[in-house]
Coordinates of C-alpha atoms and ligand atoms in Angstrom, one line a residue:
M275 CA -30.5 -39.1 -2.7
Q276 CA -32.0 -39.2 0.9
S277 CA -33.2 -42.8 0.5
L278 CA -29.6 -43.7 -0.7
L279 CA -28.3 -42.0 2.4
D280 CA -30.8 -43.8 4.6
L281 CA -29.1 -47.0 3.5
V282 CA -25.7 -45.8 4.8
L283 CA -26.7 -43.7 7.7
P284 CA -29.7 -44.6 9.9
R285 CA -32.1 -41.7 9.8
E286 CA -33.8 -41.5 13.2
C287 CA -34.8 -38.7 15.5
G288 CA -32.0 -37.8 17.9
G289 CA -34.5 -37.2 20.7
C290 CA -36.8 -40.2 20.5
E291 CA -35.3 -42.5 17.8
A292 CA -38.5 -42.3 15.7
A293 CA -37.6 -43.4 12.1
G294 CA -37.5 -41.1 9.1
T295 CA -36.3 -37.8 10.5
L296 CA -33.2 -36.5 12.3
W297 CA -35.3 -34.5 14.7
C298 CA -39.1 -34.7 15.1
G299 CA -41.7 -32.0 15.9
R300 CA -42.6 -33.7 19.1
C301 CA -39.0 -33.6 20.4
E302 CA -38.7 -30.0 19.3
D303 CA -41.8 -29.1 21.4
A304 CA -40.6 -31.2 24.3
L305 CA -37.4 -29.2 24.5
R306 CA -39.0 -25.8 24.0
R307 CA -40.0 -25.2 27.6
P308 CA -39.2 -22.5 30.1
P309 CA -36.2 -23.5 32.1
V310 CA -36.6 -24.7 35.7
A311 CA -34.6 -23.4 38.6
I312 CA -32.5 -26.1 40.3
R313 CA -30.5 -26.3 43.5
P314 CA -27.4 -28.5 43.0
R315 CA -25.9 -30.2 46.0
C316 CA -22.6 -28.5 45.4
D317 CA -23.9 -24.9 45.5
P318 CA -22.1 -22.9 42.8
G319 CA -23.3 -19.6 44.4
V320 CA -25.2 -18.4 41.3
P321 CA -28.7 -19.2 40.0
C322 CA -28.9 -22.5 38.1
W323 CA -31.4 -23.6 35.5
A324 CA -32.1 -26.7 33.6
L325 CA -34.2 -27.3 30.5
G326 CA -35.6 -30.3 32.4
T327 CA -34.8 -33.6 33.9
Y328 CA -32.3 -36.1 32.4
S329 CA -35.0 -38.1 30.7
G330 CA -36.8 -38.5 27.4
P331 CA -35.6 -36.5 24.5
R332 CA -33.1 -34.5 26.6
R333 CA -31.3 -37.6 27.7
T334 CA -31.5 -39.3 24.3
A335 CA -30.2 -36.1 22.6
V336 CA -27.3 -35.6 25.0
L337 CA -26.3 -39.3 24.6
A338 CA -26.7 -39.1 20.8
L339 CA -24.4 -36.1 20.6
K340 CA -21.9 -37.4 23.2
E341 CA -21.7 -41.1 22.5
R342 CA -23.0 -41.6 19.0
N343 CA -21.3 -38.6 17.3
R344 CA -24.7 -37.3 16.2
H345 CA -23.4 -33.8 15.5
D346 CA -26.7 -32.8 13.9
V347 CA -28.4 -33.0 17.4
A348 CA -26.3 -29.9 18.4
A349 CA -28.7 -27.7 16.4
P350 CA -32.0 -28.6 18.2
L351 CA -30.2 -28.6 21.5
G352 CA -28.9 -25.1 20.6
R353 CA -32.3 -23.9 19.7
A354 CA -33.7 -25.2 23.0
L355 CA -30.9 -23.5 24.9
A356 CA -31.5 -20.2 23.1
Y357 CA -35.3 -20.4 23.8
A358 CA -34.5 -21.0 27.5
I359 CA -32.2 -17.9 27.5
E360 CA -35.0 -15.8 25.9
Q361 CA -37.4 -17.0 28.7
L362 CA -34.9 -16.1 31.4
R363 CA -34.6 -12.6 29.9
M364 CA -38.4 -12.3 29.7
L365 CA -38.8 -13.4 33.3
G366 CA -36.2 -10.9 34.4
E367 CA -33.9 -13.7 35.7
I368 CA -31.1 -12.3 33.6
D369 CA -30.6 -8.9 32.0
P370 CA -32.5 -8.1 28.8
V371 CA -30.6 -7.6 25.6
E372 CA -30.9 -3.8 25.9
L373 CA -28.9 -3.9 29.1
A374 CA -26.3 -6.7 28.6
S375 CA -24.8 -8.7 25.9
L376 CA -24.5 -12.4 26.3
A377 CA -21.5 -14.7 26.7
L378 CA -21.7 -18.5 27.0
I379 CA -18.9 -20.4 28.6
P380 CA -19.0 -24.2 27.9
A381 CA -18.3 -26.3 31.0
P382 CA -15.1 -28.4 30.5
S383 CA -15.2 -32.0 29.4
R384 CA -12.4 -34.5 30.0
R385 CA -9.9 -33.9 27.2
R386 CA -9.6 -37.5 26.1
A387 CA -13.3 -38.0 26.2
A388 CA -13.9 -34.9 24.0
R389 CA -11.2 -35.9 21.6
A390 CA -12.6 -39.4 21.2
R391 CA -16.0 -37.8 20.4
G392 CA -14.5 -35.6 17.7
G393 CA -14.9 -32.3 19.5
D394 CA -16.6 -31.0 22.6
P395 CA -20.3 -31.5 22.5
V396 CA -21.1 -28.7 24.9
E397 CA -19.1 -26.2 22.9
R398 CA -20.9 -27.5 19.8
F399 CA -24.4 -26.8 21.0
S400 CA -23.4 -23.6 22.7
R401 CA -22.3 -22.3 19.3
A402 CA -25.5 -23.6 17.8
A403 CA -27.4 -21.6 20.4
A404 CA -25.4 -18.5 19.8
S405 CA -26.0 -18.7 16.0
T406 CA -29.8 -18.6 16.6
F407 CA -29.7 -15.1 18.0
G408 CA -29.7 -13.4 14.6
T409 CA -28.2 -10.0 14.6
E410 CA -27.4 -10.1 18.3
H411 CA -23.8 -11.1 18.8
V412 CA -23.5 -13.9 21.4
T413 CA -20.0 -14.8 22.4
V414 CA -19.0 -18.4 23.0
S415 CA -15.8 -18.6 25.0
P416 CA -14.4 -22.2 25.5
L417 CA -12.0 -21.0 28.2
L418 CA -12.2 -24.0 30.5
R419 CA -10.6 -27.4 30.2
M420 CA -10.1 -30.4 32.4
G421 CA -6.5 -30.9 33.5
R422 CA -4.9 -34.3 34.0
G423 CA -6.2 -36.9 36.4
V424 CA -9.9 -36.2 36.2
R425 CA -11.7 -39.6 36.3
D426 CA -15.0 -40.4 34.6
S427 CA -17.4 -39.3 37.3
V428 CA -20.1 -42.0 36.7
G429 CA -20.8 -43.7 40.0
L430 CA -19.1 -41.1 42.2
G431 CA -20.9 -39.3 45.0
A432 CA -21.1 -35.6 45.6
A433 CA -18.0 -35.4 47.8
Q434 CA -16.0 -37.7 45.4
R435 CA -17.0 -35.6 42.4
Q436 CA -15.9 -32.4 44.2
E437 CA -12.6 -34.0 45.0
N438 CA -12.3 -35.4 41.4
V439 CA -12.3 -31.9 39.9
A440 CA -10.8 -29.8 42.7
G441 CA -7.8 -27.8 41.3
K442 CA -8.0 -29.7 38.0
I443 CA -10.1 -27.2 35.9
L444 CA -7.9 -24.9 34.0
V445 CA -8.6 -21.6 32.2
S446 CA -6.9 -21.1 28.9
M447 CA -7.2 -17.9 27.0
P448 CA -6.8 -18.6 23.3
K449 CA -4.2 -16.4 21.6
N450 CA -5.5 -13.1 20.1
T451 CA -8.8 -13.7 21.9
V452 CA -10.0 -11.3 24.6
P453 CA -13.5 -12.6 25.3
Y454 CA -14.4 -9.9 27.7
S455 CA -12.3 -8.3 30.4
A456 CA -13.2 -7.9 34.0
T457 CA -13.9 -4.2 33.4
D458 CA -16.6 -4.7 30.8
A459 CA -18.0 -7.8 32.4
S460 CA -20.7 -5.7 34.1
D461 CA -22.6 -5.2 30.8
T462 CA -22.2 -8.8 29.8
T463 CA -24.3 -11.6 31.1
V464 CA -22.1 -14.7 31.5
L465 CA -23.7 -18.1 31.5
L466 CA -21.9 -21.3 32.2
V467 CA -23.4 -24.0 30.0
D468 CA -23.3 -27.8 30.4
D469 CA -25.1 -30.8 29.2
V470 CA -25.9 -32.7 32.4
L471 CA -25.7 -31.5 35.9
T472 CA -25.5 -34.2 38.6
T473 CA -24.1 -32.7 41.8
G474 CA -22.8 -29.4 40.5
A475 CA -19.2 -30.2 41.3
T476 CA -17.9 -29.3 37.8
V477 CA -19.8 -26.0 37.5
S478 CA -18.9 -25.0 41.1
E479 CA -15.2 -25.5 40.5
S480 CA -15.4 -23.8 37.1
I481 CA -17.0 -20.7 38.6
C482 CA -14.4 -20.6 41.3
V483 CA -11.6 -20.9 38.8
L484 CA -13.0 -18.2 36.5
K485 CA -13.4 -15.9 39.4
H486 CA -9.6 -16.0 39.9
F487 CA -9.3 -14.7 36.4
G488 CA -11.7 -11.9 37.0
I489 CA -14.6 -13.5 35.1
R490 CA -17.8 -13.3 36.9
V491 CA -20.4 -15.9 36.1
D492 CA -24.1 -14.8 36.4
G493 CA -25.8 -18.2 36.1
V494 CA -25.6 -21.8 35.1
L495 CA -27.8 -23.3 32.3
V496 CA -27.8 -27.0 31.6
V497 CA -29.8 -29.2 29.2
A498 CA -30.7 -31.7 31.9
A499 CA -30.5 -32.1 35.7
V500 CA -30.2 -35.6 37.2
Ligands
ZN270 ZN1 -38.3 -37.3 18.3

């Protein structure tokens, strides 16, 4: 059956494009690293971490998920993210599970771009990460979306990126969903999650907007930093 599928769908590693597997052991190891602290040019005012630089399997995997509709890559990215969160807890960077539950807020994508890709990739791997925590309930709250008029930020500088998203990130609370209120936020660690951080303009604006809604963000965790 698999060889039949190989004829239809190319079976190659989503991290290094090696043939014969959807995700290889080497890429699994490469992503399973303690996160590194980063200092974005647009300072979001909270600690920021990345799984690593935007290179190698991190870059290939992000592009596979975003541009090539390789939804299967969300699972290994989710595992890598979950591992990073465990490390942050172990290192005392964020509260341990005994003290605080965990909520992940996917950073917003441009709506048209997300639709064209058949769903939001960041939400997809955030959910994959949440599902690896076993009995611990991890909330994924896709509260943020890009409003109209946000351009593709490729090629824009830091100031232009800030201007591009200023006032254009919207918070939408889905009906019948109360992710966590301002009052119980103190025993919830809230992490804003994104795929690639370039200048930090999107996460900074997101945190600012969430603050207006009484949602405090404790940190930013991204797959890759440029
Ligand atoms: Zn690989």
